[in-house]
mmCIF file of N, CA, C and O and ligand atoms in Angstrom:
data_model
loop_
_atom_site.group_PDB
_atom_site.id
_atom_site.type_symbol
_atom_site.label_atom_id
_atom_site.label_comp_id
_atom_site.label_asym_id
_atom_site.label_seq_id
_atom_site.Cartn_x
_atom_site.Cartn_y
_atom_site.Cartn_z
ATOM 1 N N MET V 1414 16.134 -14.165 21.010
ATOM 2 C CA MET V 1414 16.066 -13.752 19.751
ATOM 3 C C MET V 1414 14.924 -12.760 19.466
ATOM 4 O O MET V 1414 13.790 -13.064 19.815
ATOM 5 N N ILE V 1415 15.265 -11.545 19.052
ATOM 6 C CA ILE V 1415 14.242 -10.535 18.851
ATOM 7 C C ILE V 1415 14.165 -10.011 17.435
ATOM 8 O O ILE V 1415 15.436 -9.810 16.887
ATOM 9 N N GLY V 1416 13.167 -9.915 16.749
ATOM 10 C CA GLY V 1416 13.153 -9.378 15.454
ATOM 11 C C GLY V 1416 13.147 -10.470 14.394
ATOM 12 O O GLY V 1416 13.529 -11.625 14.738
ATOM 13 N N PRO V 1417 12.738 -10.172 13.139
ATOM 14 C CA PRO V 1417 12.584 -11.137 12.090
ATOM 15 C C PRO V 1417 14.030 -11.533 11.628
ATOM 16 O O PRO V 1417 14.979 -10.761 11.688
ATOM 17 N N ALA V 1418 14.087 -12.698 11.062
ATOM 18 C CA ALA V 1418 15.386 -13.231 10.464
ATOM 19 C C ALA V 1418 15.654 -12.345 9.252
ATOM 20 O O ALA V 1418 14.683 -11.983 8.473
ATOM 21 N N PHE V 1419 16.891 -12.073 9.023
ATOM 22 C CA PHE V 1419 17.254 -11.213 7.876
ATOM 23 C C PHE V 1419 16.772 -11.948 6.537
ATOM 24 O O PHE V 1419 16.449 -11.163 5.604
ATOM 25 N N LYS V 1420 16.906 -13.227 6.551
ATOM 26 C CA LYS V 1420 16.439 -13.903 5.352
ATOM 27 C C LYS V 1420 14.974 -13.712 5.031
ATOM 28 O O LYS V 1420 14.566 -13.487 3.949
ATOM 29 N N ALA V 1421 14.166 -13.612 6.118
ATOM 30 C CA ALA V 1421 12.698 -13.464 5.979
ATOM 31 C C ALA V 1421 12.484 -11.964 5.453
ATOM 32 O O ALA V 1421 11.571 -11.815 4.720
ATOM 33 N N VAL V 1422 13.214 -11.049 5.981
ATOM 34 C CA VAL V 1422 13.100 -9.608 5.549
ATOM 35 C C VAL V 1422 13.503 -9.529 4.058
ATOM 36 O O VAL V 1422 12.734 -9.029 3.331
ATOM 37 N N ALA V 1423 14.574 -10.240 3.678
ATOM 38 C CA ALA V 1423 14.968 -10.233 2.263
ATOM 39 C C ALA V 1423 13.988 -10.761 1.367
ATOM 40 O O ALA V 1423 13.609 -10.265 0.295
ATOM 41 N N GLU V 1424 13.339 -11.916 1.841
ATOM 42 C CA GLU V 1424 12.294 -12.580 0.991
ATOM 43 C C GLU V 1424 11.045 -11.659 0.923
ATOM 44 O O GLU V 1424 10.487 -11.498 -0.146
ATOM 45 N N ARG V 1425 10.621 -11.034 2.022
ATOM 46 C CA ARG V 1425 9.396 -10.239 1.944
ATOM 47 C C ARG V 1425 9.551 -9.094 0.971
ATOM 48 O O ARG V 1425 8.634 -8.669 0.272
ATOM 49 N N TYR V 1426 10.819 -8.494 0.912
ATOM 50 C CA TYR V 1426 10.897 -7.225 0.152
ATOM 51 C C TYR V 1426 11.668 -7.432 -1.165
ATOM 52 O O TYR V 1426 12.111 -6.495 -1.722
ATOM 53 N N ALA V 1427 11.775 -8.679 -1.542
ATOM 54 C CA ALA V 1427 12.572 -8.995 -2.705
ATOM 55 C C ALA V 1427 12.092 -8.219 -3.967
ATOM 56 O O ALA V 1427 12.899 -7.777 -4.828
ATOM 57 N N LYS V 1428 10.818 -7.970 -4.107
ATOM 58 C CA LYS V 1428 10.287 -7.353 -5.278
ATOM 59 C C LYS V 1428 9.959 -5.827 -5.036
ATOM 60 O O LYS V 1428 9.258 -5.290 -5.869
ATOM 61 N N ASP V 1429 10.250 -5.388 -3.859
ATOM 62 C CA ASP V 1429 9.891 -4.079 -3.481
ATOM 63 C C ASP V 1429 10.943 -3.054 -3.777
ATOM 64 O O ASP V 1429 11.999 -3.026 -3.098
ATOM 65 N N GLU V 1430 10.878 -2.297 -4.744
ATOM 66 C CA GLU V 1430 12.002 -1.324 -5.197
ATOM 67 C C GLU V 1430 12.219 -0.192 -4.192
ATOM 68 O O GLU V 1430 13.118 0.547 -4.235
ATOM 69 N N THR V 1431 11.162 0.151 -3.337
ATOM 70 C CA THR V 1431 11.313 1.209 -2.376
ATOM 71 C C THR V 1431 11.906 0.638 -1.064
ATOM 72 O O THR V 1431 12.092 1.473 -0.146
ATOM 73 N N ALA V 1432 12.131 -0.724 -0.945
ATOM 74 C CA ALA V 1432 12.527 -1.195 0.276
ATOM 75 C C ALA V 1432 13.860 -0.589 0.860
ATOM 76 O O ALA V 1432 13.893 -0.325 2.087
ATOM 77 N N LEU V 1433 14.810 -0.378 0.072
ATOM 78 C CA LEU V 1433 16.135 0.217 0.570
ATOM 79 C C LEU V 1433 15.792 1.423 1.354
ATOM 80 O O LEU V 1433 16.397 1.572 2.488
ATOM 81 N N LYS V 1434 15.101 2.340 0.677
ATOM 82 C CA LYS V 1434 14.861 3.631 1.370
ATOM 83 C C LYS V 1434 13.969 3.499 2.624
ATOM 84 O O LYS V 1434 14.232 3.965 3.689
ATOM 85 N N THR V 1435 12.802 2.730 2.465
ATOM 86 C CA THR V 1435 11.833 2.631 3.635
ATOM 87 C C THR V 1435 12.476 1.940 4.817
ATOM 88 O O THR V 1435 12.316 2.293 5.940
ATOM 89 N N LEU V 1436 13.168 0.792 4.590
ATOM 90 C CA LEU V 1436 13.815 -0.023 5.671
ATOM 91 C C LEU V 1436 14.913 0.709 6.222
ATOM 92 O O LEU V 1436 15.067 0.691 7.495
ATOM 93 N N SER V 1437 15.707 1.524 5.524
ATOM 94 C CA SER V 1437 16.815 2.252 6.068
ATOM 95 C C SER V 1437 16.203 3.315 7.084
ATOM 96 O O SER V 1437 16.789 3.472 8.120
ATOM 97 N N GLU V 1438 15.140 3.983 6.741
ATOM 98 C CA GLU V 1438 14.549 4.903 7.584
ATOM 99 C C GLU V 1438 13.977 4.274 8.911
ATOM 100 O O GLU V 1438 14.125 4.792 9.913
ATOM 101 N N LYS V 1439 13.485 3.017 8.734
ATOM 102 C CA LYS V 1439 12.922 2.313 9.839
ATOM 103 C C LYS V 1439 14.061 1.929 10.826
ATOM 104 O O LYS V 1439 13.799 1.863 12.044
ATOM 105 N N VAL V 1440 15.136 1.560 10.256
ATOM 106 C CA VAL V 1440 16.369 1.209 11.191
ATOM 107 C C VAL V 1440 16.701 2.353 11.992
ATOM 108 O O VAL V 1440 16.893 2.180 13.224
ATOM 109 N N VAL V 1441 16.733 3.506 11.438
ATOM 110 C CA VAL V 1441 17.163 4.720 12.213
ATOM 111 C C VAL V 1441 16.041 5.221 13.232
ATOM 112 O O VAL V 1441 16.230 5.439 14.362
ATOM 113 N N LYS V 1442 14.801 5.237 12.726
ATOM 114 C CA LYS V 1442 13.626 5.774 13.436
ATOM 115 C C LYS V 1442 12.852 4.824 14.296
ATOM 116 O O LYS V 1442 12.140 5.182 15.082
ATOM 117 N N GLY V 1443 13.105 3.459 14.096
ATOM 118 C CA GLY V 1443 12.368 2.446 14.825
ATOM 119 C C GLY V 1443 11.244 2.017 13.970
ATOM 120 O O GLY V 1443 10.834 2.718 12.915
ATOM 121 N N SER V 1444 10.667 0.867 14.288
ATOM 122 C CA SER V 1444 9.570 0.236 13.484
ATOM 123 C C SER V 1444 8.666 -0.545 14.317
ATOM 124 O O SER V 1444 9.083 -1.029 15.433
ATOM 125 N N GLY V 1445 7.461 -0.911 13.908
ATOM 126 C CA GLY V 1445 6.586 -1.710 14.700
ATOM 127 C C GLY V 1445 5.422 -2.186 13.854
ATOM 128 O O GLY V 1445 5.030 -1.501 12.957
ATOM 129 N N GLY V 1446 4.847 -3.303 14.330
ATOM 130 C CA GLY V 1446 3.616 -3.758 13.726
ATOM 131 C C GLY V 1446 3.787 -4.581 12.309
ATOM 132 O O GLY V 1446 2.760 -4.870 11.791
ATOM 133 N N ASN V 1447 4.917 -4.725 11.880
ATOM 134 C CA ASN V 1447 5.097 -5.373 10.618
ATOM 135 C C ASN V 1447 5.335 -6.908 10.784
ATOM 136 O O ASN V 1447 5.069 -7.658 9.832
ATOM 137 N N TRP V 1448 5.915 -7.313 11.856
ATOM 138 C CA TRP V 1448 6.276 -8.710 12.004
ATOM 139 C C TRP V 1448 5.629 -9.310 13.301
ATOM 140 O O TRP V 1448 5.627 -10.534 13.382
ATOM 141 N N GLY V 1449 5.175 -8.546 14.145
ATOM 142 C CA GLY V 1449 4.656 -9.062 15.420
ATOM 143 C C GLY V 1449 4.477 -7.872 16.368
ATOM 144 O O GLY V 1449 4.685 -6.672 15.969
ATOM 145 N N PRO V 1450 4.083 -8.237 17.626
ATOM 146 C CA PRO V 1450 3.832 -7.087 18.569
ATOM 147 C C PRO V 1450 5.033 -6.424 19.089
ATOM 148 O O PRO V 1450 4.922 -5.310 19.603
ATOM 149 N N THR V 1451 6.296 -6.964 18.996
ATOM 150 C CA THR V 1451 7.471 -6.323 19.551
ATOM 151 C C THR V 1451 7.940 -5.204 18.590
ATOM 152 O O THR V 1451 8.262 -5.537 17.386
ATOM 153 N N PRO V 1452 8.157 -3.963 19.086
ATOM 154 C CA PRO V 1452 8.691 -2.936 18.135
ATOM 155 C C PRO V 1452 10.236 -3.017 18.087
ATOM 156 O O PRO V 1452 10.797 -3.536 19.056
ATOM 157 N N MET V 1453 10.700 -2.488 17.023
ATOM 158 C CA MET V 1453 12.228 -2.223 17.008
ATOM 159 C C MET V 1453 12.573 -0.834 17.483
ATOM 160 O O MET V 1453 11.990 0.110 16.973
ATOM 161 N N PRO V 1454 13.382 -0.694 18.445
ATOM 162 C CA PRO V 1454 13.761 0.592 18.976
ATOM 163 C C PRO V 1454 14.527 1.454 17.924
ATOM 164 O O PRO V 1454 15.084 0.779 17.089
ATOM 165 N N PRO V 1455 14.427 2.709 17.962
ATOM 166 C CA PRO V 1455 15.232 3.626 17.029
ATOM 167 C C PRO V 1455 16.681 3.308 17.273
ATOM 168 O O PRO V 1455 17.152 3.135 18.415
ATOM 169 N N GLN V 1456 17.499 3.420 16.153
ATOM 170 C CA GLN V 1456 18.919 3.285 16.217
ATOM 171 C C GLN V 1456 19.614 4.663 15.878
ATOM 172 O O GLN V 1456 20.082 4.889 14.791
ATOM 173 N N ALA V 1457 19.467 5.551 16.845
ATOM 174 C CA ALA V 1457 19.785 6.983 16.604
ATOM 175 C C ALA V 1457 21.251 7.174 16.219
ATOM 176 O O ALA V 1457 21.634 8.145 15.625
ATOM 177 N N SER V 1458 22.073 6.248 16.712
ATOM 178 C CA SER V 1458 23.567 6.492 16.433
ATOM 179 C C SER V 1458 24.010 5.831 15.119
ATOM 180 O O SER V 1458 25.088 6.039 14.679
ATOM 181 N N VAL V 1459 22.975 5.263 14.400
ATOM 182 C CA VAL V 1459 23.324 4.776 12.999
ATOM 183 C C VAL V 1459 22.953 5.935 12.020
ATOM 184 O O VAL V 1459 21.766 6.370 11.954
ATOM 185 N N SER V 1460 23.884 6.354 11.168
ATOM 186 C CA SER V 1460 23.576 7.318 10.219
ATOM 187 C C SER V 1460 22.759 6.774 9.046
ATOM 188 O O SER V 1460 22.725 5.541 8.883
ATOM 189 N N SER V 1461 22.065 7.574 8.272
ATOM 190 C CA SER V 1461 21.315 7.065 7.221
ATOM 191 C C SER V 1461 22.142 6.329 6.172
ATOM 192 O O SER V 1461 21.661 5.318 5.480
ATOM 193 N N GLU V 1462 23.418 6.752 6.016
ATOM 194 C CA GLU V 1462 24.332 6.087 5.022
ATOM 195 C C GLU V 1462 24.696 4.661 5.533
ATOM 196 O O GLU V 1462 24.583 3.666 4.736
ATOM 197 N N ASP V 1463 24.946 4.538 6.889
ATOM 198 C CA ASP V 1463 25.250 3.309 7.426
ATOM 199 C C ASP V 1463 24.005 2.353 7.421
ATOM 200 O O ASP V 1463 24.078 1.111 7.157
ATOM 201 N N ALA V 1464 22.833 2.935 7.641
ATOM 202 C CA ALA V 1464 21.583 2.160 7.684
ATOM 203 C C ALA V 1464 21.372 1.552 6.198
ATOM 204 O O ALA V 1464 21.053 0.367 6.168
ATOM 205 N N GLU V 1465 21.679 2.351 5.233
ATOM 206 C CA GLU V 1465 21.510 1.838 3.819
ATOM 207 C C GLU V 1465 22.463 0.808 3.570
ATOM 208 O O GLU V 1465 22.120 -0.183 2.906
ATOM 209 N N THR V 1466 23.738 0.885 4.027
ATOM 210 C CA THR V 1466 24.664 -0.220 3.873
ATOM 211 C C THR V 1466 24.205 -1.471 4.529
ATOM 212 O O THR V 1466 24.267 -2.622 3.967
ATOM 213 N N LEU V 1467 23.634 -1.364 5.792
ATOM 214 C CA LEU V 1467 23.153 -2.594 6.455
ATOM 215 C C LEU V 1467 21.950 -3.198 5.800
ATOM 216 O O LEU V 1467 21.947 -4.393 5.669
ATOM 217 N N VAL V 1468 21.048 -2.327 5.324
ATOM 218 C CA VAL V 1468 19.832 -2.799 4.667
ATOM 219 C C VAL V 1468 20.193 -3.530 3.317
ATOM 220 O O VAL V 1468 19.657 -4.575 3.002
ATOM 221 N N LYS V 1469 21.231 -2.940 2.587
ATOM 222 C CA LYS V 1469 21.635 -3.626 1.352
ATOM 223 C C LYS V 1469 22.136 -4.977 1.659
ATOM 224 O O LYS V 1469 21.859 -5.944 0.944
ATOM 225 N N TRP V 1470 22.831 -5.141 2.770
ATOM 226 C CA TRP V 1470 23.426 -6.338 3.081
ATOM 227 C C TRP V 1470 22.282 -7.328 3.526
ATOM 228 O O TRP V 1470 22.250 -8.483 3.064
ATOM 229 N N ILE V 1471 21.336 -6.798 4.280
ATOM 230 C CA ILE V 1471 20.139 -7.651 4.801
ATOM 231 C C ILE V 1471 19.324 -8.121 3.571
ATOM 232 O O ILE V 1471 19.096 -9.365 3.401
ATOM 233 N N LEU V 1472 19.124 -7.253 2.580
ATOM 234 C CA LEU V 1472 18.347 -7.675 1.459
ATOM 235 C C LEU V 1472 19.115 -8.577 0.536
ATOM 236 O O LEU V 1472 18.422 -9.230 -0.283
ATOM 237 N N SER V 1473 20.350 -8.630 0.639
ATOM 238 C CA SER V 1473 21.150 -9.641 -0.204
ATOM 239 C C SER V 1473 21.133 -11.021 0.408
ATOM 240 O O SER V 1473 21.626 -11.995 -0.261
ATOM 241 N N GLN V 1474 20.541 -11.285 1.549
ATOM 242 C CA GLN V 1474 20.523 -12.620 2.234
ATOM 243 C C GLN V 1474 19.330 -13.363 1.612
ATOM 244 O O GLN V 1474 18.199 -13.244 1.855
ATOM 245 N N GLN V 1475 19.606 -14.220 0.650
ATOM 246 C CA GLN V 1475 18.459 -15.016 0.014
ATOM 247 C C GLN V 1475 18.701 -16.452 0.414
ATOM 248 O O GLN V 1475 19.795 -17.011 0.390
HETATM 249 C C1 HEM T 1923 21.451 -1.424 13.393
HETATM 250 C C2 HEM T 1923 20.865 -2.556 13.821
HETATM 251 C C3 HEM T 1923 19.534 -3.049 13.266
HETATM 252 C C4 HEM T 1923 19.197 -3.274 11.839
HETATM 253 C C5 HEM T 1923 19.975 -3.008 10.617
HETATM 254 C C6 HEM T 1923 17.822 -3.733 11.901
HETATM 255 C C7 HEM T 1923 17.125 -4.111 10.811
HETATM 256 C C8 HEM T 1923 15.773 -4.447 10.676
HETATM 257 C C9 HEM T 1923 14.979 -4.562 9.603
HETATM 258 C C10 HEM T 1923 15.373 -4.243 8.092
HETATM 259 C C11 HEM T 1923 13.655 -4.916 9.941
HETATM 260 C C12 HEM T 1923 12.397 -5.080 9.118
HETATM 261 C C13 HEM T 1923 11.486 -3.930 9.232
HETATM 262 C C14 HEM T 1923 10.159 -3.984 8.451
HETATM 263 O O1 HEM T 1923 9.915 -4.926 7.802
HETATM 264 O O2 HEM T 1923 9.405 -3.044 8.443
HETATM 265 C C15 HEM T 1923 13.697 -5.003 11.418
HETATM 266 C C16 HEM T 1923 12.623 -5.291 12.244
HETATM 267 C C17 HEM T 1923 12.677 -5.512 13.630
HETATM 268 N N1 HEM T 1923 13.754 -5.409 14.508
HETATM 269 FE FE1 HEM T 1923 15.644 -4.629 13.743
HETATM 270 N N2 HEM T 1923 17.428 -4.007 13.266
HETATM 271 C C18 HEM T 1923 18.413 -3.517 13.991
HETATM 272 C C19 HEM T 1923 18.357 -3.472 15.437
HETATM 273 C C20 HEM T 1923 17.425 -4.043 16.193
HETATM 274 C C21 HEM T 1923 17.384 -4.112 17.705
HETATM 275 C C22 HEM T 1923 18.519 -3.578 18.515
HETATM 276 C C23 HEM T 1923 16.319 -4.686 18.016
HETATM 277 C C24 HEM T 1923 15.713 -5.087 19.360
HETATM 278 C C25 HEM T 1923 16.362 -4.707 20.487
HETATM 279 C C26 HEM T 1923 15.450 -5.003 16.881
HETATM 280 C C27 HEM T 1923 14.278 -5.620 16.805
HETATM 281 C C28 HEM T 1923 13.459 -5.629 15.656
HETATM 282 C C29 HEM T 1923 12.046 -6.057 15.751
HETATM 283 C C30 HEM T 1923 11.204 -6.446 17.031
HETATM 284 C C31 HEM T 1923 11.587 -5.946 14.429
HETATM 285 C C32 HEM T 1923 10.108 -6.075 13.950
HETATM 286 C C33 HEM T 1923 9.486 -4.710 14.060
HETATM 287 C C34 HEM T 1923 8.137 -4.655 13.231
HETATM 288 O O3 HEM T 1923 7.281 -5.535 13.433
HETATM 289 O O4 HEM T 1923 7.844 -3.730 12.470
HETATM 290 N N3 HEM T 1923 16.177 -4.556 15.747
HETATM 291 N N4 HEM T 1923 14.945 -4.778 11.841
#
């Protein structure tokens, strides 16, 4: 198991109105240092539209 639980992500960003945009960019470009030492690799084959759809779904996990 690598990366934070989607529910934990949804809880952390519940009140963050910029989360959809910032997290979608992180899914495409990669991310690190927010949950622990392991970075998330870039998902270059995911379009920004698809990333937004995925992040909307992740943020709906309460
Ligand atoms: C399209 C597929 C994926 C989606 C939609 C996704 C989504 C996310 C989101 C929303 C976060 C939270 C970022 C933050 O709070 O700044 C995250 C973090 C993370 N993900 Fe992913 N992820 C994907 C694929 C992967 C893959 C393939 C891996 C590992 C091989 C991975 C490993 C991680 C790790 C280690 C973190 C924590 C990074 C940090 O500390 O900033 N993810 N992911």
